[in-house]
């Protein structure tokens, strides 16, 4: 039997879940279907309490106080519902991310704030953080068994941010943005999925100091001076 597809996986050529969530945040997309919103709220609560794998569409319908047919009219499959719930959580994360970096004065500050904001938001999110703790296979499988699809998606997002900094003249044009983004994302991901006995991931000041010491210097191309 083949393993169940990860809710983070993206078909080749399709816009990723993270990219869609980011677009939602930038464009301020809001839910207008009351029943749809109720189902998403109920699914979020159900998944937080019982996990995704142990939850059924019937569980969600019961928690939402609607019929199973109502759920299926809006979400044809459980995978579709899971994707929309996680997409909404990532949209909320991006909302906060954009707020957190808005007042950062320099590109270095934006890297630091982005690192701290990302780890804080994901670890403290009841659903996504819970998946990492309770059902880590859903996340790890995306990093390993689907050719690193999730890491590639996040890396593309970070590289895009770095290229914006290049166009604004804040980062050297010869910087390899894809490679720097790859390293930044892999460092962040390792902290998310592997507990640290050295770094207190709940200490924002310690995380900020770590980012300034190890991530900010990546913004300088090899051979560049201070």
Coordinates of C-alpha atoms in Angstrom, one line a residue:
X1 CA 0.0 0.0 0.0
X2 CA 1.3 3.4 -0.9
X3 CA 1.7 6.0 1.9
X4 CA -1.0 8.7 2.1
X5 CA 0.0 11.9 0.3
X6 CA 1.2 14.6 2.6
X7 CA -1.1 17.7 2.8
X8 CA 2.0 19.8 2.2
X9 CA 2.8 18.1 -1.2
X10 CA 2.4 20.0 -4.5
X11 CA 1.8 18.5 -7.9
X12 CA 4.5 19.3 -10.5
X13 CA 3.8 22.7 -12.1
X14 CA 1.1 23.7 -9.7
X15 CA 1.1 26.7 -7.5
X16 CA 2.2 25.5 -4.0
X17 CA 0.0 25.7 -0.9
X18 CA 2.4 28.2 0.6
X19 CA 2.4 30.4 -2.5
X20 CA -1.4 30.4 -2.5
X21 CA -1.4 31.2 1.2
X22 CA 1.0 34.1 0.7
X23 CA -1.1 35.5 -2.1
X24 CA -4.1 35.3 0.1
X25 CA -2.3 37.3 2.8
X26 CA -1.0 40.0 0.3
X27 CA -4.4 40.3 -1.4
X28 CA -6.3 40.2 1.9
X29 CA -8.6 37.4 0.7
X30 CA -11.4 36.7 3.2
X31 CA -13.9 33.9 3.6
X32 CA -17.5 34.9 2.5
X33 CA -19.2 31.5 2.8
X34 CA -20.5 31.1 6.3
X35 CA -20.9 27.4 6.2
X36 CA -17.5 27.0 4.6
X37 CA -16.0 29.0 7.4
X38 CA -17.8 27.0 10.0
X39 CA -16.5 23.8 8.5
X40 CA -12.9 25.1 8.4
X41 CA -13.2 26.2 12.0
X42 CA -14.5 22.8 13.1
X43 CA -11.9 21.0 11.1
X44 CA -9.2 23.1 12.6
X45 CA -10.4 22.3 16.1
X46 CA -10.9 18.6 15.3
X47 CA -7.4 18.3 13.8
X48 CA -5.8 20.1 16.7
X49 CA -7.6 17.8 19.2
X50 CA -7.3 14.4 17.4
X51 CA -4.8 14.9 14.7
X52 CA -5.4 14.7 10.9
X53 CA -5.0 11.0 10.4
X54 CA -7.4 10.0 13.2
X55 CA -10.1 12.5 12.1
X56 CA -12.9 11.8 9.6
X57 CA -15.2 14.0 7.6
X58 CA -18.0 12.8 9.8
X59 CA -16.1 14.1 12.8
X60 CA -15.8 17.5 11.2
X61 CA -19.5 17.6 10.2
X62 CA -20.5 16.7 13.8
X63 CA -18.3 19.3 15.3
X64 CA -19.5 22.0 12.9
X65 CA -23.1 21.2 13.5
X66 CA -23.8 20.6 9.8
X67 CA -24.7 17.6 7.7
X68 CA -22.0 15.4 6.1
X69 CA -23.4 16.4 2.7
X70 CA -22.8 20.1 3.6
X71 CA -19.1 19.3 4.2
X72 CA -18.7 17.3 1.0
X73 CA -20.4 20.0 -1.1
X74 CA -17.6 22.4 -0.1
X75 CA -14.7 20.0 0.2
X76 CA -15.0 16.9 -2.1
X77 CA -12.4 14.9 -0.2
X78 CA -10.7 14.9 3.2
X79 CA -7.4 15.8 1.4
X80 CA -9.1 19.0 0.0
X81 CA -10.3 19.9 3.5
X82 CA -7.0 19.3 5.1
X83 CA -5.3 21.5 2.4
X84 CA -7.7 24.4 2.9
X85 CA -7.3 24.3 6.7
X86 CA -3.5 24.2 6.5
X87 CA -3.6 26.9 3.8
X88 CA -5.6 29.1 6.1
X89 CA -3.1 28.6 8.9
X90 CA -0.2 29.5 6.6
X91 CA -2.1 32.5 5.5
X92 CA -2.4 33.6 9.1
X93 CA 1.3 33.0 9.5
X94 CA 2.1 35.2 6.5
X95 CA -0.2 37.9 7.8
X96 CA 1.8 38.0 11.0
X97 CA 5.1 37.6 9.1
X98 CA 4.3 40.7 7.0
X99 CA 3.5 42.7 10.1
X100 CA 6.6 41.5 11.9
X101 CA 9.0 42.6 9.1
X102 CA 7.2 45.8 8.2
X103 CA 9.0 48.1 10.5
X104 CA 12.5 46.4 10.1
X105 CA 14.9 49.1 9.0
X106 CA 17.5 47.0 7.3
X107 CA 17.7 43.8 5.3
X108 CA 19.6 42.3 8.2
X109 CA 16.8 43.2 10.6
X110 CA 14.3 41.6 8.2
X111 CA 16.3 38.4 8.1
X112 CA 16.4 38.3 11.9
X113 CA 12.8 39.1 12.3
X114 CA 11.8 36.6 9.6
X115 CA 13.7 33.8 11.3
X116 CA 12.3 34.6 14.8
X117 CA 8.8 35.2 13.5
X118 CA 8.8 32.0 11.5
X119 CA 10.0 29.7 14.2
X120 CA 7.7 31.3 16.8
X121 CA 4.6 31.3 14.6
X122 CA 5.0 27.7 13.4
X123 CA 6.0 26.2 16.7
X124 CA 3.2 27.9 18.6
X125 CA 0.5 27.2 16.0
X126 CA -1.8 24.6 17.6
X127 CA -2.3 22.8 14.3
X128 CA 1.0 23.1 12.4
X129 CA 3.1 22.9 15.6
X130 CA 1.0 20.0 16.8
X131 CA 1.6 18.2 13.5
X132 CA 5.3 18.6 14.0
X133 CA 5.1 17.2 17.5
X134 CA 2.3 14.5 17.2
X135 CA 2.4 13.6 13.5
X136 CA 5.9 14.6 12.4
X137 CA 5.8 12.0 9.5
X138 CA 3.4 14.3 7.6
X139 CA 6.1 17.1 7.6
X140 CA 9.2 15.0 7.4
X141 CA 7.8 12.9 4.5
X142 CA 7.4 16.2 2.5
X143 CA 11.1 17.0 3.2
X144 CA 12.3 13.6 2.3
X145 CA 10.0 11.3 0.3
X146 CA 8.5 13.9 -2.1
X147 CA 12.0 15.1 -3.2
X148 CA 12.0 17.9 -0.7
X149 CA 8.9 19.6 -2.1
X150 CA 8.0 21.5 0.9
X151 CA 11.6 22.7 1.5
X152 CA 11.8 23.7 -2.2
X153 CA 8.6 25.8 -1.8
X154 CA 9.8 27.6 1.2
X155 CA 13.2 28.1 -0.4
X156 CA 11.6 29.7 -3.5
X157 CA 9.7 32.1 -1.2
X158 CA 12.8 33.1 0.7
X159 CA 14.8 33.4 -2.5
X160 CA 12.1 35.6 -3.9
X161 CA 12.4 37.9 -0.9
X162 CA 16.1 38.1 -1.3
X163 CA 15.8 39.0 -4.9
X164 CA 13.5 41.8 -4.0
X165 CA 16.2 43.0 -1.6
X166 CA 18.7 42.8 -4.5
X167 CA 16.5 44.9 -6.8
X168 CA 16.2 47.5 -4.1
X169 CA 20.0 47.6 -3.8
X170 CA 20.0 46.2 -0.2
X171 CA 21.9 43.0 -1.2
X172 CA 24.8 42.5 -3.6
X173 CA 23.8 41.6 -7.1
X174 CA 26.3 38.7 -7.2
X175 CA 24.7 37.0 -4.2
X176 CA 23.5 33.5 -5.0
X177 CA 20.0 34.0 -3.6
X178 CA 18.9 30.4 -4.3
X179 CA 21.8 28.9 -2.4
X180 CA 21.5 31.4 0.5
X181 CA 17.8 30.7 0.8
X182 CA 18.4 26.9 0.7
X183 CA 20.8 27.2 3.7
X184 CA 18.5 29.5 5.6
X185 CA 15.5 27.2 5.1
X186 CA 17.4 24.1 6.0
X187 CA 18.7 25.6 9.2
X188 CA 15.1 26.8 10.2
X189 CA 13.6 23.4 9.3
X190 CA 16.2 21.5 11.4
X191 CA 15.2 23.5 14.4
X192 CA 11.5 22.8 13.8
X193 CA 11.8 19.0 13.4
X194 CA 14.8 18.2 15.6
X195 CA 14.8 19.3 19.3
X196 CA 17.9 21.3 20.3
X197 CA 19.8 20.9 23.6
X198 CA 21.8 24.0 23.0
X199 CA 19.3 26.7 21.7
X200 CA 16.2 27.6 23.6
X201 CA 13.7 27.9 20.8
X202 CA 11.2 29.7 23.1
X203 CA 13.7 32.5 23.7
X204 CA 13.2 35.1 21.0
X205 CA 16.4 37.0 22.0
X206 CA 18.5 33.9 21.7
X207 CA 17.0 33.1 18.3
X208 CA 17.6 36.7 17.1
X209 CA 21.3 36.5 18.3
X210 CA 21.6 33.2 16.4
X211 CA 20.3 34.7 13.2
X212 CA 22.6 37.7 13.4
X213 CA 25.6 35.5 14.0
X214 CA 24.9 32.9 11.4
X215 CA 22.2 33.9 8.9
X216 CA 23.0 37.6 8.3
X217 CA 26.6 37.0 7.2
X218 CA 25.2 34.8 4.4
X219 CA 23.9 38.0 2.8
X220 CA 27.5 38.9 1.9
X221 CA 28.9 37.1 -1.2
X222 CA 32.1 35.1 -0.8
X223 CA 35.1 37.3 -0.6
X224 CA 33.1 40.4 0.3
X225 CA 34.3 42.6 3.1
X226 CA 32.3 44.2 5.9

